[in-house]
Coordinates of C-alpha atoms in Angstrom, one line a residue:
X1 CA -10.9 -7.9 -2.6
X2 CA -13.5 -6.0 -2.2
X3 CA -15.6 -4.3 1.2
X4 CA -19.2 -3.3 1.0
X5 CA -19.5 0.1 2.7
X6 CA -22.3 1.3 4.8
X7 CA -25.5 1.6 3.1
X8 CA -29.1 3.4 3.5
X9 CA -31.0 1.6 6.0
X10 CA -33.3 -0.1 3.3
X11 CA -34.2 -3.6 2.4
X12 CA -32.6 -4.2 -0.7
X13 CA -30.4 -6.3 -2.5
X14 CA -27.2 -4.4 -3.6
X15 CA -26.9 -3.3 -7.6
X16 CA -25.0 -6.8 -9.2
X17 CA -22.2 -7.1 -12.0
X18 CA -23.2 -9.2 -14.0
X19 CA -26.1 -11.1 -14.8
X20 CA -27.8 -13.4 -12.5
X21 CA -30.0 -10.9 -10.6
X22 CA -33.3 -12.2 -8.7
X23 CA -36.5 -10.6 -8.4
X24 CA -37.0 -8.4 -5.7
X25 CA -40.1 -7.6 -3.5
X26 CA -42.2 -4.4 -5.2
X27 CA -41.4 -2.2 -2.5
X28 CA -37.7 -3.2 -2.2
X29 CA -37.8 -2.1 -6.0
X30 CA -39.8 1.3 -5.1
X31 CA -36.8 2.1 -2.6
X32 CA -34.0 0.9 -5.1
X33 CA -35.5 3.7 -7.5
X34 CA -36.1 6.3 -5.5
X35 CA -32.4 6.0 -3.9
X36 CA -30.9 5.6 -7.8
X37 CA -33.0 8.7 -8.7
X38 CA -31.2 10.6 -5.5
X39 CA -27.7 9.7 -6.8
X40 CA -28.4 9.6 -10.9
X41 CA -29.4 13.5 -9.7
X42 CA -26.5 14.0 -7.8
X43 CA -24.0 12.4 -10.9
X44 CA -23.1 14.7 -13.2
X45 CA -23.1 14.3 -17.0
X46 CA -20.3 16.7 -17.7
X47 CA -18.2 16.9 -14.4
X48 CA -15.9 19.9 -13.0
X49 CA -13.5 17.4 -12.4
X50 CA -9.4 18.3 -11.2
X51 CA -6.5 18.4 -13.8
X52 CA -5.1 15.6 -11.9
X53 CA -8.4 13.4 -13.3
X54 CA -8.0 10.8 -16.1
X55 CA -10.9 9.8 -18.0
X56 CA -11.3 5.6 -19.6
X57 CA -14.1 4.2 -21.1
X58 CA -15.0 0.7 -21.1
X59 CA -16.1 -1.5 -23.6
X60 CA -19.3 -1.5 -22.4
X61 CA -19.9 2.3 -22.0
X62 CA -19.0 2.0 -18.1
X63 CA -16.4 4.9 -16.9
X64 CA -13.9 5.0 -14.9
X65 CA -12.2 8.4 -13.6
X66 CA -8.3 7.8 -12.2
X67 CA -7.5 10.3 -9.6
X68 CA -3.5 10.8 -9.9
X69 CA -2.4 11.2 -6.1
X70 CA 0.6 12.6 -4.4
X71 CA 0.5 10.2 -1.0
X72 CA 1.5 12.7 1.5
X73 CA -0.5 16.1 -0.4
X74 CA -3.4 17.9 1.2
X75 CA -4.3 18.8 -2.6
X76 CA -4.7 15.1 -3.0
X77 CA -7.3 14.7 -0.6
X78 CA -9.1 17.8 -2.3
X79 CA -9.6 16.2 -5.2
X80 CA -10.5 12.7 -4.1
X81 CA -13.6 14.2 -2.7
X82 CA -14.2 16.6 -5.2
X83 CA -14.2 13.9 -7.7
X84 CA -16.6 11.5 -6.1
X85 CA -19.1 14.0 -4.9
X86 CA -18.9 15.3 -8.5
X87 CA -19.3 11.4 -10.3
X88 CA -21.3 9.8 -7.5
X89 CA -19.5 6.3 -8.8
X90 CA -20.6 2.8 -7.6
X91 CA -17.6 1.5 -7.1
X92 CA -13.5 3.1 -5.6
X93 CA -11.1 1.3 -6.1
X94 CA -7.8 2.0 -4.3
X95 CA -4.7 1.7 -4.3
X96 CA -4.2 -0.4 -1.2
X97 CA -3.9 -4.4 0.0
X98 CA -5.2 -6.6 2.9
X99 CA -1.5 -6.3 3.9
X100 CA -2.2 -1.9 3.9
X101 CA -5.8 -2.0 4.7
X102 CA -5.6 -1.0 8.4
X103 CA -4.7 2.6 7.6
X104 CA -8.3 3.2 6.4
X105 CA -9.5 2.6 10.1
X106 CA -6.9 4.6 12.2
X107 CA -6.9 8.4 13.0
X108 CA -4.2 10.7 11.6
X109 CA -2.4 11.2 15.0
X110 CA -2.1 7.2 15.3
X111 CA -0.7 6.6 11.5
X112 CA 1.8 9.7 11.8
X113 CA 3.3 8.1 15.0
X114 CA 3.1 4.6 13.7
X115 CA 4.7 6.1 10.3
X116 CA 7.8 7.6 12.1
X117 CA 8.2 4.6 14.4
X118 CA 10.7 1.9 12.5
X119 CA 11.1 -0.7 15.5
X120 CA 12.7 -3.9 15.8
X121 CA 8.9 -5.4 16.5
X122 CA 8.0 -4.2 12.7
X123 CA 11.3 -5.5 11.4
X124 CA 10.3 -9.1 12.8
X125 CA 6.6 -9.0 11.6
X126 CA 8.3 -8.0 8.2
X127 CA 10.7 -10.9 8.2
X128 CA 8.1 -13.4 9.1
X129 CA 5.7 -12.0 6.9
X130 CA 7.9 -11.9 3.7
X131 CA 11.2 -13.9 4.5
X132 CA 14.7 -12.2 4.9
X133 CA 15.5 -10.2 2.1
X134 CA 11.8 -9.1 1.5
X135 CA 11.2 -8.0 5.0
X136 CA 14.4 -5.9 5.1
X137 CA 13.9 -4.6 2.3
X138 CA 10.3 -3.6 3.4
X139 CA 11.8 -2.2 6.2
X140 CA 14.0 0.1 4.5
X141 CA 11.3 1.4 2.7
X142 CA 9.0 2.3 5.7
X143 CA 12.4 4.1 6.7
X144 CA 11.9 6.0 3.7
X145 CA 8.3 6.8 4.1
X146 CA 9.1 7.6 8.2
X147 CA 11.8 10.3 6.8
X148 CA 8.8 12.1 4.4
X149 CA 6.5 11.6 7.7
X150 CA 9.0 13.6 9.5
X151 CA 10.1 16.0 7.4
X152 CA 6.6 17.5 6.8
X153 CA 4.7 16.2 9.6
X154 CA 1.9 14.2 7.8
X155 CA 0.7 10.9 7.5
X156 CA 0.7 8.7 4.2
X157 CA -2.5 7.6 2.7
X158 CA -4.6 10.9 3.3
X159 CA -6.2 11.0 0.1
X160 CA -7.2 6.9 0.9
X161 CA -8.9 7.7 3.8
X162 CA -10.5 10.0 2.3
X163 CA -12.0 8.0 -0.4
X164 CA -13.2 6.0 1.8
X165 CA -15.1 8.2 4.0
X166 CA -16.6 10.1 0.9
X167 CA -17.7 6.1 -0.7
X168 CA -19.6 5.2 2.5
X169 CA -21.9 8.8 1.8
X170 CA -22.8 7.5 -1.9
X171 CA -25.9 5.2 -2.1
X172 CA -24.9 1.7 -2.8
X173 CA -21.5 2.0 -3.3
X174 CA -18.9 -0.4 -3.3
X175 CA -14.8 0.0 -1.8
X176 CA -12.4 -2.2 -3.2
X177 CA -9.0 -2.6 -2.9
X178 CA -6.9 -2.5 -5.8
X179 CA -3.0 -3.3 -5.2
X180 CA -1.2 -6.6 -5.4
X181 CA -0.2 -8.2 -2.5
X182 CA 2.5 -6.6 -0.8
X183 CA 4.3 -9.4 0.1
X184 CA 3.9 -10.7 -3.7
X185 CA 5.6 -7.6 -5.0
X186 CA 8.6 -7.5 -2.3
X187 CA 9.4 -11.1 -3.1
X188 CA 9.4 -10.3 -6.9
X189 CA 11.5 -7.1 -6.1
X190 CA 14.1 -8.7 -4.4
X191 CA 14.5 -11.7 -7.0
X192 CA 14.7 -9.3 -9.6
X193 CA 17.7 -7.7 -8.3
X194 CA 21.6 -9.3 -8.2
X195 CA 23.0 -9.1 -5.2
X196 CA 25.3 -5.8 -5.9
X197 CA 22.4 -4.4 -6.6
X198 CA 20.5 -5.3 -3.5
X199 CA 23.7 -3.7 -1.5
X200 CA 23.8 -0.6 -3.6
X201 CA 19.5 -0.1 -3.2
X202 CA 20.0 -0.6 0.7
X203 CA 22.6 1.4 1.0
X204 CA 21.2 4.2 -0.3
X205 CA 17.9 3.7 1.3
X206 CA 20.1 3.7 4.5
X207 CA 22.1 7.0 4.0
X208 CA 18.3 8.7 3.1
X209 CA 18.3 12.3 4.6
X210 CA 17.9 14.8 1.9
X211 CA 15.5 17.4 3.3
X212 CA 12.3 17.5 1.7
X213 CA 9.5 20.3 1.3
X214 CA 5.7 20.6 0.8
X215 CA 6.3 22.1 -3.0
X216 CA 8.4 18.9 -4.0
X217 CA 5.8 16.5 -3.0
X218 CA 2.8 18.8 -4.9
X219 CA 5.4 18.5 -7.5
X220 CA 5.4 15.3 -8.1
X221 CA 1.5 16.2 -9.6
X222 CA 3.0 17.0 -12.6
X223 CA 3.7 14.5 -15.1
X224 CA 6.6 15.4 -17.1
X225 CA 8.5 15.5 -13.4
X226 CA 7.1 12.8 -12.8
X227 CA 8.4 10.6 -16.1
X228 CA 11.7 12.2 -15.5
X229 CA 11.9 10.8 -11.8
X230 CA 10.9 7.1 -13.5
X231 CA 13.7 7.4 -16.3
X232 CA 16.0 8.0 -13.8
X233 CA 15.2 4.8 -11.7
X234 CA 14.7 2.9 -15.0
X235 CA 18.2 3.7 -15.9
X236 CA 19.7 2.4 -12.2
X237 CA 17.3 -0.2 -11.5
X238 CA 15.5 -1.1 -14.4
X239 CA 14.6 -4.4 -12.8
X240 CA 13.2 -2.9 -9.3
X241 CA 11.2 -0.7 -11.4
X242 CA 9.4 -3.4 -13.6
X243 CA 8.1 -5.4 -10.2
X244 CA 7.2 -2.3 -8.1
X245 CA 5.6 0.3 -10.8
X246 CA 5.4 -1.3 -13.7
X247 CA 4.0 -4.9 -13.1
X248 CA 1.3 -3.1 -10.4
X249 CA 0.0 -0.8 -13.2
X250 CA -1.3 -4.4 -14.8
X251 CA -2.5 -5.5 -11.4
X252 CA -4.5 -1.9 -10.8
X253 CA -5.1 -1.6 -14.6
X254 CA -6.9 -5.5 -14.2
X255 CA -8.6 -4.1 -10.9
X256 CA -10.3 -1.3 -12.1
X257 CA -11.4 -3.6 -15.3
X258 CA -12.8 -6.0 -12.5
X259 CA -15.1 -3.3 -11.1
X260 CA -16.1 -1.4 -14.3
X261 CA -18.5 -3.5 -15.1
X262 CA -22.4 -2.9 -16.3
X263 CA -24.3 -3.0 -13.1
X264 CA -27.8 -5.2 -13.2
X265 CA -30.8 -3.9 -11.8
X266 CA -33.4 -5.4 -9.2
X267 CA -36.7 -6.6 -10.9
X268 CA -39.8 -6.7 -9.3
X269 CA -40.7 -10.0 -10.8
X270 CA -39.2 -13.1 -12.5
X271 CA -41.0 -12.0 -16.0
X272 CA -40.0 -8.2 -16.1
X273 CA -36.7 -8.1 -18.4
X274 CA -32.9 -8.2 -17.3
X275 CA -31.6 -4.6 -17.5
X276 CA -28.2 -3.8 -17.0
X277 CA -26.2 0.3 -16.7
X278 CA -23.0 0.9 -17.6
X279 CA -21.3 2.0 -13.6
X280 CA -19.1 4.7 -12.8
X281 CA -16.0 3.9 -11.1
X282 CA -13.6 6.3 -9.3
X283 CA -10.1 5.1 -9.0
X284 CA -7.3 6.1 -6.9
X285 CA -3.5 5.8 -7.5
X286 CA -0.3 7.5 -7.1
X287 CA 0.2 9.5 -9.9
X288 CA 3.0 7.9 -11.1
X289 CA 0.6 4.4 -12.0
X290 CA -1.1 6.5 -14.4
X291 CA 0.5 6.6 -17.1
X292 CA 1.1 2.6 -17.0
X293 CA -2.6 2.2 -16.5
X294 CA -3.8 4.5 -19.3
X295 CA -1.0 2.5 -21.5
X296 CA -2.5 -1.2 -20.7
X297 CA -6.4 -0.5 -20.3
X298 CA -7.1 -1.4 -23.8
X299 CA -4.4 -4.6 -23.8
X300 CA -4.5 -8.4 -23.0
X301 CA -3.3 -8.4 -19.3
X302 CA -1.4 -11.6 -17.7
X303 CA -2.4 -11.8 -14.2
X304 CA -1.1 -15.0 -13.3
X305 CA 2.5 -14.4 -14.6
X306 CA 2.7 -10.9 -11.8
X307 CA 1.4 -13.0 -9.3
X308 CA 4.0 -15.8 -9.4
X309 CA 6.6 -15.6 -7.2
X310 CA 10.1 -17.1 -8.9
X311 CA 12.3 -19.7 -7.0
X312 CA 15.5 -18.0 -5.4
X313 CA 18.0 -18.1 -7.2
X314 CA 22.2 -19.3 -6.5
X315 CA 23.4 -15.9 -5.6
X316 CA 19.9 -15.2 -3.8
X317 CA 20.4 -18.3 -1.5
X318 CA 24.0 -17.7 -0.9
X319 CA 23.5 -14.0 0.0
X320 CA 21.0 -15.4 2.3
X321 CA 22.8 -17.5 4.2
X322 CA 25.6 -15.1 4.2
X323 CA 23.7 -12.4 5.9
X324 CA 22.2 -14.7 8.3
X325 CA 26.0 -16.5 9.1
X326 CA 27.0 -12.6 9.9
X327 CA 24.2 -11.2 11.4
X328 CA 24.3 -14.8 14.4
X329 CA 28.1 -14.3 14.4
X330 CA 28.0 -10.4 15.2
X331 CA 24.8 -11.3 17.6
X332 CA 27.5 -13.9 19.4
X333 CA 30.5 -11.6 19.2
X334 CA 28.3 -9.0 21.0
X335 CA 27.0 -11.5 23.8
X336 CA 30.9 -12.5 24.1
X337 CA 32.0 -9.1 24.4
X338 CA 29.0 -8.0 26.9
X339 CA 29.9 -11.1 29.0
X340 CA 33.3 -10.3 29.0
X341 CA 32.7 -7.0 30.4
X342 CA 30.3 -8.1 32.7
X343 CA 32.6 -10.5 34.2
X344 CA 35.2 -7.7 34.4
X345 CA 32.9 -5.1 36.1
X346 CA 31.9 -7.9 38.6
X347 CA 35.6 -8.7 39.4
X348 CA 37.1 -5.7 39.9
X349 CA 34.4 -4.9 42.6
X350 CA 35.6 -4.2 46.2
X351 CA 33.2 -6.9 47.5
X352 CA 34.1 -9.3 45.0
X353 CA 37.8 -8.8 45.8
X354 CA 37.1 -9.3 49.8
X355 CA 34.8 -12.5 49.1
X356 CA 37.4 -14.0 46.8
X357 CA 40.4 -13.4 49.0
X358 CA 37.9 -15.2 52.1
X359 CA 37.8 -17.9 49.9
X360 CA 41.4 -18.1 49.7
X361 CA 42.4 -17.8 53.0
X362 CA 39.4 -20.0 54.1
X363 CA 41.0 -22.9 51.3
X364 CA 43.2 -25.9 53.6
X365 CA 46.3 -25.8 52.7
X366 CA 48.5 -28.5 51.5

């Protein structure tokens, strides 16, 4: 999915991938140069690019620079920009869904208070959204996400944001968003798991309250940290851990493949020759896809295989109805119980006591 960011005000037909290109008025060609010219001046051959950059080539000669992110790091955002004002690239590609999207359009103050809100509203968009398990499970996760909001007081998705702001500055280039389906990669998550190990995962999620600093999140920029963070999921979910990380690499690996392609030109007339550049794309991950997307770039990817979602299984369906039979009986236990009281509290009032005993004496008797 891809959006077309704000461009010069110019008449002109956007660079294509591909071929397929028509001819363009003279002068619409004349402004297409002089704006290339701007930005082929402003793109560096050799770029001062962060340690944090990963450089893939390909097979056309087209670039692609992966910026490895820590979501909720100020450094991050630092080298997002730095990055694409260094590269000028035509298209960013990020690591974001429809589903995620909005948090390019909202202000900090609005996504830090929406971060560290986890309301029973959310929970029921979740649960219609992706179903039972997957909304929960969704749920538990923004709980995770609220506790790093609070604990250091920023939003996620900075460095997005960013990205976005500094692509709608570049001459004719293109946004796209990069990540699987959310909803996709819950219901794939959850079926993956037994149902021990969807207890034991929510459990934990639950009892989350470890503190957490500023250090351990810039931290998390380091790779061999990082790899030793991702052995130690492998080892205790090995299944969570192939739907969330490593099955998205292949869907960001098969994004960024989408938009590195050789970009063709406008001509000024039907018989002036087709000519096609290699483009310069900027992606933008978490640091912990990079490694899976440097491992798959130059492999035969299956798209269709991460995009299926697998029938419930037995225990699945059983665990289901379980948790729905418990959470209606506990919902009607609690109505019971509140009625009981209230029935109580309403009886033992003075002027309940004084109508009821008017009703008795005011009863014929036999």
């Amino acid at each position: 999915m891809s959006y077309l960011l704000r461009r010069p005000s110019v008449r002109k037909p956007s660079p294509r991938h591909g071929g397929g290109g028509a001819a363009t008025s003279g002068a619409d060609v004349d402004a297409f140069n002089l704006l290339l010219e701007m930005k082929l001046k402003r793109r560096r051959e050799q770029p001062n690019l962060p340690r944090t950059v990963t450089q893939l080539v390909a097979e056309d000669g087209s670039r692609v620079y992966v910026v490895g992110t820590a979501h909720f790091s100020d450094d991050s955002k630092r080298d997002v920009v730095k990055t694409i004002r260094e590269v000028q690239p035509d298209v960013v590609v990020v690591e974001l869904c429809q589903y995620r999207v909005s948090m390019l359009k909202m202000d900090e103050r609005t996504l830090l208070r929406e971060a560290q809100e986890v309301s029973l509203e959310k929970l029921q968009q979740a649960v219609r959204q992706n179903g039972l398990m997957s909304g929960l499970m969704q749920m538990l996760l923004l709980k995770v996400s609220a506790h790093i909001t609070e604990q250091l007081g920023m939003a996620p998705g900075g460095e997005f944001r960013e990205a976005f702001k500094e692509a709608s500055k570049v001459p004719f280039c293109k946004f796209h968003l990069g990540d699987r389906p959310i909803p996709v990669t819950f219901k794939r998550a959850i079926a993956a798991l037994s149902f021990w190990q969807k207890v034991k995962l929510a459990w934990g999620l639950c009892f989350l309250s470890d503190p957490i600093s500023k250090d351990d999140v810039e931290r998390c920029k380091q790779k061999d940290l990082l790899e030793q963070m991702m052995a130690e999921m492998i080892g205790e979910f090995p299944d969570l851990h192939r739907t969330i990380v490593a099955e998205r690499d292949v869907y960001l690996t098969h994004a960024l493949r989408q938009a590195a392609r050789r970009l063709e030109l406008p001509r000024a007339s039907e018989a002036e020759p087709r000519k096609c550049v290699p483009s310069v794309v900027v992606g933008v991950v978490g640091m912990g896809h990079v490694p899976g997307i440097e491992k798959n770039w130059s492999t035969d990817l299956n798209i269709q295989e991460i995009m299926t979602i697998p029938p419930p299984s037995i225990s699945g369906r059983v665990s289901r109805l379980a948790l729905k039979a418990a959470f209606f009986g506990l919902l009607g236990y609690g109505l019971y119980w509140m009625g009981r009281r209230t029935v109580s509290l309403v009886l033992s009032l003075p002027a309940t006591q004084y109508c009821l005993q008017r009703v008795s004496e005011a009863r014929p008797r036999q």
